[in-house]
PDB file of C-alpha atoms in Angstrom:
ATOM      1  CA  UNK A   1      11.375 -19.083  16.320  1.00  0.00           C
ATOM      2  CA  UNK A   2      14.793 -19.526  14.698  1.00  0.00           C
ATOM      3  CA  UNK A   3      13.473 -17.913  11.499  1.00  0.00           C
ATOM      4  CA  UNK A   4      12.726 -14.666  13.367  1.00  0.00           C
ATOM      5  CA  UNK A   5      16.425 -14.173  14.181  1.00  0.00           C
ATOM      6  CA  UNK A   6      17.803 -14.850  10.699  1.00  0.00           C
ATOM      7  CA  UNK A   7      18.627 -12.195   8.111  1.00  0.00           C
ATOM      8  CA  UNK A   8      15.660 -13.347   6.008  1.00  0.00           C
ATOM      9  CA  UNK A   9      13.431 -13.147   9.082  1.00  0.00           C
ATOM     10  CA  UNK A  10      14.531  -9.575   9.752  1.00  0.00           C
ATOM     11  CA  UNK A  11      13.843  -8.603   6.134  1.00  0.00           C
ATOM     12  CA  UNK A  12      10.405 -10.242   6.259  1.00  0.00           C
ATOM     13  CA  UNK A  13       9.515  -8.400   9.477  1.00  0.00           C
ATOM     14  CA  UNK A  14      10.656  -5.142   7.879  1.00  0.00           C
ATOM     15  CA  UNK A  15       8.264  -5.704   4.953  1.00  0.00           C
ATOM     16  CA  UNK A  16       5.454  -6.954   7.231  1.00  0.00           C
ATOM     17  CA  UNK A  17       5.788  -3.880   9.448  1.00  0.00           C
ATOM     18  CA  UNK A  18       5.722  -1.554   6.448  1.00  0.00           C
ATOM     19  CA  UNK A  19       2.676  -3.379   5.123  1.00  0.00           C
ATOM     20  CA  UNK A  20       0.852  -3.079   8.445  1.00  0.00           C
ATOM     21  CA  UNK A  21       1.816   0.521   9.157  1.00  0.00           C
ATOM     22  CA  UNK A  22       0.763   1.800   5.749  1.00  0.00           C
ATOM     23  CA  UNK A  23      -2.367  -0.346   5.535  1.00  0.00           C
ATOM     24  CA  UNK A  24      -3.450   1.409   8.743  1.00  0.00           C
ATOM     25  CA  UNK A  25      -2.214   4.871   7.699  1.00  0.00           C
ATOM     26  CA  UNK A  26      -3.874   4.425   4.287  1.00  0.00           C
ATOM     27  CA  UNK A  27      -7.160   3.585   6.007  1.00  0.00           C
ATOM     28  CA  UNK A  28      -6.886   6.663   8.246  1.00  0.00           C
ATOM     29  CA  UNK A  29      -5.820   9.017   5.436  1.00  0.00           C
ATOM     30  CA  UNK A  30      -8.478   7.859   3.025  1.00  0.00           C
ATOM     31  CA  UNK A  31     -11.214   8.146   5.634  1.00  0.00           C
ATOM     32  CA  UNK A  32     -10.117  11.626   6.726  1.00  0.00           C
ATOM     33  CA  UNK A  33     -10.035  12.861   3.111  1.00  0.00           C
ATOM     34  CA  UNK A  34     -13.362  11.202   2.329  1.00  0.00           C
ATOM     35  CA  UNK A  35     -14.910  12.741   5.430  1.00  0.00           C
ATOM     36  CA  UNK A  36     -13.628  16.210   4.483  1.00  0.00           C
ATOM     37  CA  UNK A  37     -14.698  16.056   0.836  1.00  0.00           C
ATOM     38  CA  UNK A  38     -17.818  13.847   1.013  1.00  0.00           C
ATOM     39  CA  UNK A  39     -19.018  14.091   4.614  1.00  0.00           C
ATOM     40  CA  UNK A  40     -18.841  10.348   5.223  1.00  0.00           C
ATOM     41  CA  UNK A  41     -16.366   7.542   5.774  1.00  0.00           C
ATOM     42  CA  UNK A  42     -15.267   5.271   2.946  1.00  0.00           C
ATOM     43  CA  UNK A  43     -16.680   1.871   2.221  1.00  0.00           C
ATOM     44  CA  UNK A  44     -14.086  -0.675   3.313  1.00  0.00           C
ATOM     45  CA  UNK A  45     -14.287  -4.403   2.556  1.00  0.00           C
ATOM     46  CA  UNK A  46     -12.589  -5.202   5.866  1.00  0.00           C
ATOM     47  CA  UNK A  47     -13.756  -4.785   9.444  1.00  0.00           C
ATOM     48  CA  UNK A  48     -10.446  -3.638  10.922  1.00  0.00           C
ATOM     49  CA  UNK A  49      -8.838  -0.214  10.578  1.00  0.00           C
ATOM     50  CA  UNK A  50      -6.690  -1.132   7.592  1.00  0.00           C
ATOM     51  CA  UNK A  51      -6.779  -1.216   3.824  1.00  0.00           C
ATOM     52  CA  UNK A  52      -4.307  -3.827   2.621  1.00  0.00           C
ATOM     53  CA  UNK A  53      -4.007  -2.289  -0.841  1.00  0.00           C
ATOM     54  CA  UNK A  54      -1.965   0.560   0.684  1.00  0.00           C
ATOM     55  CA  UNK A  55       0.265  -1.906   2.493  1.00  0.00           C
ATOM     56  CA  UNK A  56       0.849  -3.881  -0.691  1.00  0.00           C
ATOM     57  CA  UNK A  57       1.584  -0.656  -2.570  1.00  0.00           C
ATOM     58  CA  UNK A  58       4.258   0.357  -0.071  1.00  0.00           C
ATOM     59  CA  UNK A  59       5.849  -3.094  -0.091  1.00  0.00           C
ATOM     60  CA  UNK A  60       5.973  -3.018  -3.902  1.00  0.00           C
ATOM     61  CA  UNK A  61       7.575   0.446  -3.868  1.00  0.00           C
ATOM     62  CA  UNK A  62      10.212  -0.544  -1.315  1.00  0.00           C
ATOM     63  CA  UNK A  63      11.008  -3.784  -3.127  1.00  0.00           C
ATOM     64  CA  UNK A  64      11.231  -2.012  -6.491  1.00  0.00           C
ATOM     65  CA  UNK A  65      13.541   0.714  -5.241  1.00  0.00           C
ATOM     66  CA  UNK A  66      15.785  -1.748  -3.424  1.00  0.00           C
ATOM     67  CA  UNK A  67      15.920  -4.131  -6.372  1.00  0.00           C
ATOM     68  CA  UNK A  68      16.415  -1.630  -9.169  1.00  0.00           C
ATOM     69  CA  UNK A  69      16.884   1.973  -8.185  1.00  0.00           C
ATOM     70  CA  UNK A  70      19.272   1.800  -5.219  1.00  0.00           C
ATOM     71  CA  UNK A  71      22.038   0.456  -7.462  1.00  0.00           C
ATOM     72  CA  UNK A  72      21.176   2.462 -10.557  1.00  0.00           C
ATOM     73  CA  UNK A  73      24.035   4.776 -11.493  1.00  0.00           C
ATOM     74  CA  UNK A  74      22.235   7.752 -13.027  1.00  0.00           C
ATOM     75  CA  UNK A  75      21.750  11.385 -12.105  1.00  0.00           C
ATOM     76  CA  UNK A  76      19.459  11.973  -9.139  1.00  0.00           C
ATOM     77  CA  UNK A  77      16.819  13.832 -11.180  1.00  0.00           C
ATOM     78  CA  UNK A  78      16.660  10.978 -13.700  1.00  0.00           C
ATOM     79  CA  UNK A  79      16.329   8.426 -10.904  1.00  0.00           C
ATOM     80  CA  UNK A  80      13.428  10.431  -9.459  1.00  0.00           C
ATOM     81  CA  UNK A  81      11.707  10.559 -12.865  1.00  0.00           C
ATOM     82  CA  UNK A  82      12.216   6.790 -13.343  1.00  0.00           C
ATOM     83  CA  UNK A  83      10.927   6.049  -9.833  1.00  0.00           C
ATOM     84  CA  UNK A  84       7.897   8.265 -10.485  1.00  0.00           C
ATOM     85  CA  UNK A  85       7.074   6.585 -13.804  1.00  0.00           C
ATOM     86  CA  UNK A  86       7.625   3.019 -12.626  1.00  0.00           C
ATOM     87  CA  UNK A  87       5.728   3.404  -9.343  1.00  0.00           C
ATOM     88  CA  UNK A  88       2.896   5.204 -11.139  1.00  0.00           C
ATOM     89  CA  UNK A  89       2.535   2.280 -13.552  1.00  0.00           C
ATOM     90  CA  UNK A  90       2.890  -0.409 -10.870  1.00  0.00           C
ATOM     91  CA  UNK A  91       0.509   1.235  -8.398  1.00  0.00           C
ATOM     92  CA  UNK A  92      -2.045   1.881 -11.135  1.00  0.00           C
ATOM     93  CA  UNK A  93      -1.830  -1.806 -12.037  1.00  0.00           C
ATOM     94  CA  UNK A  94      -2.245  -2.732  -8.376  1.00  0.00           C
ATOM     95  CA  UNK A  95      -5.301  -0.501  -8.109  1.00  0.00           C
ATOM     96  CA  UNK A  96      -6.807  -2.075 -11.231  1.00  0.00           C
ATOM     97  CA  UNK A  97      -6.192  -5.620  -9.969  1.00  0.00           C
ATOM     98  CA  UNK A  98      -7.406  -4.673  -6.492  1.00  0.00           C
ATOM     99  CA  UNK A  99     -10.647  -3.297  -7.907  1.00  0.00           C
ATOM    100  CA  UNK A 100     -11.294  -6.413  -9.960  1.00  0.00           C
ATOM    101  CA  UNK A 101     -10.401  -8.701  -7.041  1.00  0.00           C
ATOM    102  CA  UNK A 102     -12.632  -6.805  -4.593  1.00  0.00           C
ATOM    103  CA  UNK A 103     -15.539  -6.900  -7.017  1.00  0.00           C
ATOM    104  CA  UNK A 104     -15.021 -10.617  -7.574  1.00  0.00           C
ATOM    105  CA  UNK A 105     -14.690 -11.474  -3.870  1.00  0.00           C
ATOM    106  CA  UNK A 106     -17.216  -9.058  -2.370  1.00  0.00           C
ATOM    107  CA  UNK A 107     -19.556  -8.512  -5.351  1.00  0.00           C
ATOM    108  CA  UNK A 108     -19.213  -4.778  -4.816  1.00  0.00           C
ATOM    109  CA  UNK A 109     -17.105  -1.927  -6.162  1.00  0.00           C
ATOM    110  CA  UNK A 110     -15.354   0.006  -3.422  1.00  0.00           C
ATOM    111  CA  UNK A 111     -14.213   2.803  -5.730  1.00  0.00           C
ATOM    112  CA  UNK A 112     -15.322   4.078  -9.095  1.00  0.00           C
ATOM    113  CA  UNK A 113     -13.478   6.660 -11.179  1.00  0.00           C
ATOM    114  CA  UNK A 114     -15.970   6.894 -14.049  1.00  0.00           C
ATOM    115  CA  UNK A 115     -16.804  10.447 -12.959  1.00  0.00           C
ATOM    116  CA  UNK A 116     -13.204  11.517 -13.610  1.00  0.00           C
ATOM    117  CA  UNK A 117     -12.326  12.980 -16.964  1.00  0.00           C
ATOM    118  CA  UNK A 118      -9.446  10.641 -17.860  1.00  0.00           C
ATOM    119  CA  UNK A 119     -10.735   7.358 -16.463  1.00  0.00           C
ATOM    120  CA  UNK A 120     -10.077   3.952 -17.947  1.00  0.00           C
ATOM    121  CA  UNK A 121     -12.954   1.809 -16.746  1.00  0.00           C
ATOM    122  CA  UNK A 122     -14.032   2.349 -13.195  1.00  0.00           C
ATOM    123  CA  UNK A 123     -10.888   1.331 -11.335  1.00  0.00           C
ATOM    124  CA  UNK A 124      -8.162   3.552 -12.778  1.00  0.00           C
ATOM    125  CA  UNK A 125      -7.803   7.105 -14.012  1.00  0.00           C
ATOM    126  CA  UNK A 126      -4.947   9.310 -15.090  1.00  0.00           C
ATOM    127  CA  UNK A 127      -5.727  11.722 -12.265  1.00  0.00           C
ATOM    128  CA  UNK A 128      -5.398   9.024  -9.582  1.00  0.00           C
ATOM    129  CA  UNK A 129      -2.358   7.513 -11.294  1.00  0.00           C
ATOM    130  CA  UNK A 130      -0.611  10.878 -10.963  1.00  0.00           C
ATOM    131  CA  UNK A 131      -1.639  10.986  -7.296  1.00  0.00           C
ATOM    132  CA  UNK A 132      -0.064   7.540  -6.757  1.00  0.00           C
ATOM    133  CA  UNK A 133       3.143   8.592  -8.513  1.00  0.00           C
ATOM    134  CA  UNK A 134       3.402  11.778  -6.457  1.00  0.00           C
ATOM    135  CA  UNK A 135       2.534   9.942  -3.244  1.00  0.00           C
ATOM    136  CA  UNK A 136       5.236   7.373  -3.994  1.00  0.00           C
ATOM    137  CA  UNK A 137       7.882  10.108  -4.220  1.00  0.00           C
ATOM    138  CA  UNK A 138       6.661  11.657  -0.965  1.00  0.00           C
ATOM    139  CA  UNK A 139       6.736   8.240   0.679  1.00  0.00           C
ATOM    140  CA  UNK A 140      10.124   7.103  -0.638  1.00  0.00           C
ATOM    141  CA  UNK A 141      12.030  10.352  -0.187  1.00  0.00           C
ATOM    142  CA  UNK A 142      10.342  11.963   2.838  1.00  0.00           C
ATOM    143  CA  UNK A 143       8.340   9.467   4.899  1.00  0.00           C
ATOM    144  CA  UNK A 144      10.310   6.249   4.549  1.00  0.00           C
ATOM    145  CA  UNK A 145      13.527   7.601   6.136  1.00  0.00           C
ATOM    146  CA  UNK A 146      11.420   8.622   9.155  1.00  0.00           C
ATOM    147  CA  UNK A 147       9.286   5.489   9.384  1.00  0.00           C
ATOM    148  CA  UNK A 148      12.264   3.141   8.994  1.00  0.00           C
ATOM    149  CA  UNK A 149      13.492   4.262  12.414  1.00  0.00           C
ATOM    150  CA  UNK A 150      10.098   3.493  13.930  1.00  0.00           C
ATOM    151  CA  UNK A 151       9.555   0.218  12.060  1.00  0.00           C
ATOM    152  CA  UNK A 152      12.784  -1.293  13.351  1.00  0.00           C
ATOM    153  CA  UNK A 153      11.550  -0.825  16.929  1.00  0.00           C
ATOM    154  CA  UNK A 154       8.215  -2.624  16.547  1.00  0.00           C
ATOM    155  CA  UNK A 155       8.323  -5.777  18.684  1.00  0.00           C
ATOM    156  CA  UNK A 156       7.989  -8.959  16.655  1.00  0.00           C
ATOM    157  CA  UNK A 157       5.072 -10.208  18.768  1.00  0.00           C
ATOM    158  CA  UNK A 158       3.139  -7.035  17.816  1.00  0.00           C
ATOM    159  CA  UNK A 159       3.824  -7.686  14.128  1.00  0.00           C
ATOM    160  CA  UNK A 160       2.728 -11.324  14.427  1.00  0.00           C
ATOM    161  CA  UNK A 161      -0.411 -10.373  16.352  1.00  0.00           C
ATOM    162  CA  UNK A 162      -1.412  -7.678  13.849  1.00  0.00           C
ATOM    163  CA  UNK A 163      -0.733  -9.971  10.877  1.00  0.00           C
ATOM    164  CA  UNK A 164      -2.918 -12.578  12.534  1.00  0.00           C
ATOM    165  CA  UNK A 165      -5.708  -9.991  12.914  1.00  0.00           C
ATOM    166  CA  UNK A 166      -5.406  -8.849   9.293  1.00  0.00           C
ATOM    167  CA  UNK A 167      -5.528 -12.444   8.000  1.00  0.00           C
ATOM    168  CA  UNK A 168      -8.435 -13.300  10.302  1.00  0.00           C
ATOM    169  CA  UNK A 169     -10.233 -10.126   9.210  1.00  0.00           C
ATOM    170  CA  UNK A 170      -9.693 -11.024   5.543  1.00  0.00           C
ATOM    171  CA  UNK A 171     -11.092 -14.530   6.071  1.00  0.00           C
ATOM    172  CA  UNK A 172     -14.124 -13.242   7.989  1.00  0.00           C
ATOM    173  CA  UNK A 173     -14.683 -10.444   5.478  1.00  0.00           C
ATOM    174  CA  UNK A 174     -14.619 -12.867   2.550  1.00  0.00           C
ATOM    175  CA  UNK A 175     -17.053 -15.197   4.293  1.00  0.00           C
ATOM    176  CA  UNK A 176     -19.538 -12.600   5.555  1.00  0.00           C
ATOM    177  CA  UNK A 177     -19.698  -9.922   2.883  1.00  0.00           C
TER     178      UNK A 177
END
């Protein structure tokens, strides 16, 4: 348990909590939107109420902004444009890799953008890339300052328990689907 009380441990729990929170919020948001627009819930490769791709996306955005953009000495508007462009590219890449990985592991496509005008294959489209870029700005500049206060208060045993459930769910999902 020494690791939990180190600076690295605190940073890891911060990223784990962001991953978990936004994997769950992504699941909820996507299902609500899908229910409104299509009258049904989404097809999820996992059994639990989470979609890890959203958690990974948030962790990538936080890491990117901390690594590059927090210390970048440029005008605020330029920083916002650079954050938008870089997160749009990274999240589009994540979506592409996630689609390929899900199809490989589960032998099923969980999303398909071929009906969109500016699609590139079935896993990415310009329209969705712009959604990811816009969502990243909303997350980084509006939501993250609010959620950081909440994330710091999540007990470590809750984080460990939820991570255990997500990993167990992933193992079971890979084996049964």
